[in-house]
Each structure stands twice: as structure tokens, then as C-alpha cells.
């Protein structure tokens, strides 16, 4: 098995990429529709399928996870232990986690809930046992663990969400975390999983 | 290319089906060593043994009452639940926490019985150590 692509394959992947773009804009539209209907009906609650309160509780738990991730990258960035290139990637990944947090918080509010607030940086430093981080390699291993845990967390929580729109969102969040994980594994030169379906 | 891929996918599915058939025949028994890695990868986004993170600290969980880890802010639902954590209750919880305790904030489900058994064996071993050490 090789990774060579024939021109036909490349055209196919371009089409696939375009199709993926299409999916994103469909999500965009449904998000718009959701907030528009919330506005129309005047209430705080989006007209949801299922159990908005239960969904909001699970989405809030996901926000806690993102808060911890954002703090972990912050602690790593401020540690002075990272090479500039690694720092740059860390800042990029942190920005993804901030975007996740913002999107999840927006939904909790739409559902009539209150997005959970972040703890102090010191509390997160203790939670992730930042005192044990002595060098860049330690930090990368921590990031690998947290990203894998986050990808699996999203995949394992997804079936419990009542509104199918959130299934889609959680799958997209898991994909981001899996992308971070794979990039970090590559950066430290570790092998990728031998078996398929290793996530979830 | 497509044909080859199709073939690979089919046989992988067949193997997985065989695998789960084999598992269905023998009751799931857990191995704590395998459980440690599984615990890290499946639960480690939210939990660790000694720290309250997104979820409560887990050392000593087997044998304690639900909602009783010190200094963790549980949901009212789990705090009020009358459950003692043992192999059986943990196995139910991990299949679907929200079905067991309506209103809990943990939604994570682990559908693979073997993986549940290994993680529970690991948590049991860690809890026994905690009791022995204190």
C-alpha cells in the first residue's frame, strides 16, 4: 500500500473536499435556523428535539473539557520549555479549543442553560499535574493523552445526545481532536494505530 | 482502487463480527493491566485517579457511595443517588450513565463489554491499593 495518488484520485479528493465544504455550510444554515427560531419564539429555548436540559448538561461537561485543554496549552506555552515551532502549533491547537468552547457555550445558552465557567489557571495546573512537566517531551506526551481522551470523550458522549444536530457537532469536535492527536504523534515520531476503529 | 478498498472493508467487518461472536460466548472478565491503558484512553479526557478534573477522582471509587469524592461538585442527581460502586453497578453505569441516574452530567458510554470489564478490574485494583495503603 502506498500513498501515491493518480490524477484521477486527486480530482476525486478535490470533489470530496468540496463536498465536505458543502456539509459545513449546511451546518451553518441549521445553526442560523436554530437561532432564528429561538428569536421568533421569544423564549430562551431553541425548539429542540428530545431533552434540551439533558443535552445542555452534557454539552456543559464538554465545555469543562475544553476549558482544561485551553489551560493545558496555556501552561505549556508559558513554560518556556517549547521550541518555537512546537509553540506555534500549540497556539494553533489552543485556538481550536477556544473555538470549540465558544460554539458549545453558544449552544448551551440557546438551550436556556448557563455555560460552565473556567476554573483558575492554578487549579488546572494542579489537575493536570503540571509540576511533573520537565521538558518539551513531557508536554507533548501530556498533549497526546489529553487530545486522545478528548476525541474519545466526544465519541462516547455523542450517542447520549438527543438532538441529531449535536451528533454532527460532536463528530466534528472529535475529528478536530483526532487531527491534533495524529499531528502530535507524528511530531514525536510515534507509530499510528495498527488497527482501524481505534477511536471511540 | 475502490474495489480493493471495498474488499478490505468487508473482511475487516467480518473479522470484527467474528471477534464479537467470540466475546459473546465467554463472559467478560477483566484484566487490570489492559485496563490501565484503556482507562487512560477512554476515561482520561475527563478523569484521573487522584485529581478531580472534569469528572471526580477515581482512586477508591470501588466500594464508595456514588457522589462522595471529596471536593468534587457533583450534579444534584448523582449526589442524591443511592448507589454503591461495585463491579455490577459500574458495569451498568458505563453502559449508559444517564439511564441509571437521570440528570447526571456524565454522558459517556462504553458499549464494549470486554473493555468495561478491564477498566472495572483496573479501578478495583486501584481501589484495593488505596484501602491497603491507608
Coordinates of C-alpha atoms in Angstrom, one line a residue:
Chain A
X1 CA 0.0 0.0 0.0
X2 CA 1.4 3.4 -1.0
X3 CA 0.2 6.9 -0.7
X4 CA 0.7 7.8 -4.4
X5 CA -2.3 9.4 -5.9
X6 CA -3.2 9.2 -9.6
X7 CA -4.5 12.4 -11.2
X8 CA -8.0 10.8 -11.1
X9 CA -7.7 10.2 -7.4
X10 CA -6.6 13.8 -6.9
X11 CA -9.7 15.0 -8.8
X12 CA -11.8 12.8 -6.6
X13 CA -10.3 14.1 -3.4
X14 CA -10.9 17.6 -4.6
X15 CA -14.5 16.7 -5.2
X16 CA -14.6 15.2 -1.8
X17 CA -13.1 18.3 -0.2
X18 CA -15.8 20.4 -2.0
X19 CA -18.5 18.1 -0.7
X20 CA -17.1 18.4 2.8
X21 CA -17.3 22.2 2.4
X22 CA -20.9 21.8 1.4
X23 CA -21.7 19.8 4.6
X24 CA -20.2 22.6 6.6
X25 CA -22.4 25.2 5.1
X26 CA -25.4 23.0 5.7
X27 CA -24.4 23.0 9.4
X28 CA -24.1 26.8 9.2
X29 CA -27.6 27.1 7.8
X30 CA -29.1 24.9 10.5
X31 CA -27.3 26.9 13.2
X32 CA -28.7 30.1 11.7
X33 CA -32.1 28.5 11.5
X34 CA -31.9 27.4 15.2
X35 CA -31.1 30.8 16.5
X36 CA -33.6 32.5 14.2
X37 CA -36.4 30.2 15.6
X38 CA -35.3 30.9 19.1
X39 CA -35.7 34.6 18.4
X40 CA -39.1 34.1 16.7
X41 CA -40.5 32.2 19.6
X42 CA -39.2 34.7 22.0
X43 CA -38.2 32.1 24.6
X44 CA -34.7 31.1 25.6
X45 CA -35.2 27.6 24.4
X46 CA -34.4 26.5 20.9
X47 CA -37.2 24.4 19.5
X48 CA -35.3 21.2 20.1
X49 CA -36.0 17.5 19.6
X50 CA -35.6 15.5 22.8
X51 CA -34.5 16.8 26.1
X52 CA -32.8 20.2 25.9
X53 CA -31.9 20.1 29.6
X54 CA -30.1 16.8 29.4
X55 CA -28.3 17.9 26.2
X56 CA -27.2 21.2 27.8
X57 CA -25.8 19.2 30.8
X58 CA -23.7 17.0 28.5
X59 CA -22.6 20.0 26.4
X60 CA -21.6 21.8 29.6
X61 CA -19.4 18.8 30.5
X62 CA -17.8 19.1 27.1
X63 CA -17.1 22.8 27.9
X64 CA -15.3 21.8 31.1
X65 CA -13.2 19.5 29.0
X66 CA -12.3 22.3 26.5
X67 CA -11.5 24.7 29.4
X68 CA -9.0 22.2 30.7
X69 CA -7.5 21.8 27.2
X70 CA -7.2 25.5 26.7
X71 CA -5.5 25.9 30.1
X72 CA -3.1 23.0 29.4
X73 CA -1.9 24.6 26.2
X74 CA -1.6 28.0 28.1
X75 CA 0.5 26.4 30.8
X76 CA 2.6 24.7 28.1
X77 CA 3.1 27.9 26.2
X78 CA 4.1 29.8 29.3
X79 CA 6.5 27.1 30.5
X80 CA 9.4 28.2 28.4
X81 CA 10.1 24.6 27.5
X82 CA 8.8 24.6 23.9
X83 CA 10.8 25.2 20.8
X84 CA 9.3 28.0 18.6
X85 CA 7.8 25.6 16.0
X86 CA 6.1 23.5 18.7
X87 CA 4.9 26.6 20.4
X88 CA 3.3 27.8 17.2
X89 CA 1.4 24.5 16.7
X90 CA 0.4 24.6 20.4
X91 CA -1.1 28.1 20.0
X92 CA -3.0 27.0 16.8
X93 CA -4.4 24.0 18.6
X94 CA -5.4 26.1 21.6
X95 CA -7.2 28.5 19.2
X96 CA -9.2 25.4 18.0
X97 CA -10.1 24.6 21.6
X98 CA -11.2 28.1 22.2
X99 CA -13.5 28.0 19.1
X100 CA -14.9 24.7 20.4
X101 CA -15.6 26.3 23.8
X102 CA -17.3 29.3 22.2
X103 CA -19.5 27.1 19.9
X104 CA -20.5 24.8 22.8
X105 CA -21.2 27.8 25.1
X106 CA -23.4 29.4 22.4
X107 CA -25.5 26.2 22.2
X108 CA -25.9 25.9 26.0
X109 CA -27.2 29.4 26.0
X110 CA -29.6 28.7 23.2
X111 CA -30.9 25.7 25.1
X112 CA -31.6 28.0 28.1
X113 CA -28.7 26.9 30.2
X114 CA -25.7 28.7 31.6
X115 CA -22.3 27.7 30.1
X116 CA -19.9 26.5 32.8
X117 CA -17.1 28.9 33.7
X118 CA -13.4 28.1 33.6
X119 CA -11.6 27.4 36.9
X120 CA -8.4 29.3 37.7
X121 CA -5.2 28.6 35.8
X122 CA -3.7 27.4 39.1
X123 CA -6.5 24.8 39.6
X124 CA -5.9 23.4 36.1
X125 CA -2.1 23.3 36.7
X126 CA -2.9 21.1 39.7
X127 CA -5.4 18.9 37.9
X128 CA -3.1 18.1 35.0
X129 CA -0.1 17.7 37.4
X130 CA 1.8 20.4 35.6
X131 CA 4.5 20.1 38.2
X132 CA 5.7 16.9 36.5
X133 CA 6.4 18.6 33.2
X134 CA 10.1 18.9 32.9
X135 CA 10.7 19.3 29.2
X136 CA 9.1 19.5 25.8
X137 CA 8.8 15.7 25.5
X138 CA 6.7 15.6 28.8
X139 CA 4.5 18.3 27.5
X140 CA 3.9 16.6 24.1
X141 CA 3.1 13.4 25.9
X142 CA 0.5 15.2 28.1
X143 CA -1.0 16.8 25.0
X144 CA -1.2 13.5 23.2
X145 CA -3.0 11.9 26.2
X146 CA -5.4 14.8 26.6
X147 CA -6.2 15.0 22.9
X148 CA -6.9 11.3 22.6
X149 CA -9.0 11.4 25.7
X150 CA -11.0 14.3 24.3
X151 CA -11.5 12.6 20.9
X152 CA -12.8 9.5 22.7
X153 CA -14.9 11.6 25.2
X154 CA -16.8 13.2 22.3
X155 CA -17.3 9.9 20.5
X156 CA -18.5 8.2 23.7
X157 CA -20.9 11.1 24.7
X158 CA -22.3 11.5 21.2
X159 CA -24.9 8.7 21.3
X160 CA -26.5 10.1 24.5
X161 CA -27.3 13.5 22.9
X162 CA -31.0 13.7 21.9
X163 CA -30.8 16.3 19.2
X164 CA -29.2 14.9 16.0
X165 CA -27.7 18.3 15.2
X166 CA -25.4 17.8 18.2
X167 CA -24.4 14.4 17.0
X168 CA -23.0 16.1 13.9
X169 CA -21.3 18.8 16.0
X170 CA -19.7 16.2 18.4
X171 CA -18.4 14.2 15.5
X172 CA -16.8 17.3 14.1
X173 CA -15.3 18.1 17.5
X174 CA -13.9 14.6 17.8
X175 CA -12.4 14.9 14.3
X176 CA -10.5 18.1 15.4
X177 CA -9.2 16.3 18.5
X178 CA -8.2 13.3 16.4
X179 CA -6.4 15.6 14.0
X180 CA -4.5 17.2 16.9
X181 CA -3.6 13.8 18.3
X182 CA -2.3 12.5 14.9
X183 CA -0.2 15.6 14.3
X184 CA 1.3 15.3 17.8
X185 CA 2.0 11.6 17.4
X186 CA 3.8 12.4 14.1
X187 CA 5.8 15.2 15.8
X188 CA 7.2 12.8 18.4
X189 CA 7.7 10.1 15.8
X190 CA 5.4 7.6 17.3
X191 CA 3.6 4.9 15.3
X192 CA 0.0 5.3 14.3
X193 CA -2.5 2.7 15.4
X194 CA -2.3 -0.7 13.6
X195 CA -6.0 -1.4 13.9
X196 CA -8.8 0.5 12.4
X197 CA -11.6 2.0 14.6
X198 CA -9.1 2.7 17.4
X199 CA -11.1 5.8 18.5
X200 CA -14.3 5.8 20.4
Chain B
X1 CA -8.7 1.1 -6.1
X2 CA -12.3 1.2 -4.9
X3 CA -12.6 -2.5 -5.4
X4 CA -9.6 -3.2 -3.3
X5 CA -10.8 -0.9 -0.6
X6 CA -14.2 -2.5 -0.6
X7 CA -12.7 -5.9 -0.1
X8 CA -10.6 -4.7 2.8
X9 CA -13.6 -3.1 4.5
X10 CA -15.7 -6.2 4.1
X11 CA -13.1 -8.5 5.6
X12 CA -12.5 -6.2 8.4
X13 CA -16.2 -6.2 9.2
X14 CA -16.2 -10.0 9.1
X15 CA -13.3 -10.2 11.5
X16 CA -15.0 -7.8 13.9
X17 CA -18.2 -9.9 13.7
X18 CA -16.1 -13.0 14.5
X19 CA -14.5 -11.2 17.3
X20 CA -17.7 -10.1 19.0
X21 CA -19.2 -13.6 18.5
X22 CA -16.2 -15.0 20.4
X23 CA -16.7 -12.4 23.1
X24 CA -20.4 -13.1 23.4
X25 CA -19.6 -16.7 24.3
X26 CA -17.3 -16.1 27.2
X27 CA -18.5 -13.8 30.0
X28 CA -16.3 -10.7 30.0
X29 CA -13.6 -10.9 32.6
X30 CA -11.3 -8.0 33.2
X31 CA -7.6 -7.8 33.2
X32 CA -6.4 -4.8 35.2
X33 CA -3.1 -4.4 33.2
X34 CA -5.0 -3.9 30.0
X35 CA -7.5 -1.8 31.9
X36 CA -4.9 0.8 32.8
X37 CA -4.3 1.7 29.1
X38 CA -8.0 1.6 28.3
X39 CA -8.7 3.8 31.3
X40 CA -6.2 6.4 30.0
X41 CA -7.6 6.4 26.5
X42 CA -11.3 6.2 27.2
X43 CA -11.7 8.0 30.6
X44 CA -8.5 10.1 30.6
X45 CA -10.1 13.0 28.8
X46 CA -12.2 13.7 31.9
X47 CA -10.9 11.6 34.8
X48 CA -7.7 10.7 36.6
X49 CA -7.1 8.6 39.7
X50 CA -6.1 11.3 42.1
X51 CA -7.3 14.6 40.8
X52 CA -10.8 15.9 40.4
X53 CA -11.0 17.1 36.8
X54 CA -14.0 17.3 34.6
X55 CA -15.1 14.2 36.5
X56 CA -14.3 13.1 40.1
X57 CA -11.0 11.4 41.1
X58 CA -11.3 7.6 40.9
X59 CA -8.9 6.1 43.3
X60 CA -11.0 4.3 45.9
X61 CA -14.2 4.5 43.8
X62 CA -15.0 0.8 44.1
X63 CA -16.7 0.4 47.4
X64 CA -17.6 4.0 47.9
X65 CA -21.0 5.6 47.6
X66 CA -21.9 7.5 44.4
X67 CA -21.3 11.2 44.6
X68 CA -18.9 11.1 47.6
X69 CA -15.4 12.0 46.3
X70 CA -14.2 14.9 48.5
X71 CA -14.3 18.4 47.0
X72 CA -15.9 17.5 43.7
X73 CA -19.0 19.4 42.6
X74 CA -21.4 16.7 41.6
X75 CA -24.7 17.1 39.8
X76 CA -27.6 17.1 42.4
X77 CA -28.8 13.9 40.7
X78 CA -25.6 11.9 41.3
X79 CA -25.1 13.4 44.7
X80 CA -28.6 12.1 45.7
X81 CA -28.3 8.7 44.0
X82 CA -28.4 5.8 46.3
X83 CA -25.7 3.7 44.7
X84 CA -22.6 1.9 46.0
X85 CA -20.0 1.4 43.3
X86 CA -19.1 -2.2 42.7
X87 CA -18.5 -4.3 39.6
X88 CA -22.1 -4.6 38.8
X89 CA -23.2 -1.0 39.3
X90 CA -20.1 0.3 37.5
X91 CA -20.9 -2.0 34.5
X92 CA -24.4 -0.6 34.3
X93 CA -23.2 3.0 34.7
X94 CA -20.7 2.7 31.9
X95 CA -23.3 1.2 29.5
X96 CA -25.4 4.3 29.9
X97 CA -25.0 6.7 32.9
X98 CA -28.0 8.8 32.0
X99 CA -30.3 5.8 32.0
X100 CA -29.0 4.8 35.5
X101 CA -29.1 8.3 37.0
X102 CA -31.3 10.8 35.2
X103 CA -29.8 14.2 35.4
X104 CA -26.1 13.2 35.6
X105 CA -23.5 15.2 33.8
X106 CA -21.6 12.2 32.6
X107 CA -23.0 11.0 29.2
X108 CA -20.0 8.9 28.2
X109 CA -21.0 5.3 27.2
X110 CA -18.7 2.4 26.7
X111 CA -20.5 -0.2 24.7
X112 CA -17.8 -2.9 24.6
X113 CA -18.3 -5.3 27.5
X114 CA -14.8 -6.6 27.5
X115 CA -13.4 -3.0 27.7
X116 CA -15.8 -2.2 30.5
X117 CA -14.6 -5.3 32.4
X118 CA -11.0 -4.4 32.0
X119 CA -11.5 -0.9 33.2
X120 CA -13.5 -2.0 36.2
X121 CA -10.8 -4.5 37.1
X122 CA -8.3 -1.7 36.9
X123 CA -10.4 0.6 39.1
X124 CA -10.9 -2.3 41.6
X125 CA -7.2 -2.9 41.8
X126 CA -6.5 0.8 42.3
X127 CA -9.2 1.0 45.0
X128 CA -7.9 -2.0 46.9
X129 CA -4.4 -0.4 46.9
X130 CA -5.9 2.8 48.3
X131 CA -7.6 0.8 51.1
X132 CA -4.5 -1.2 51.8
X133 CA -2.2 1.8 51.8
X134 CA -4.1 3.9 54.3

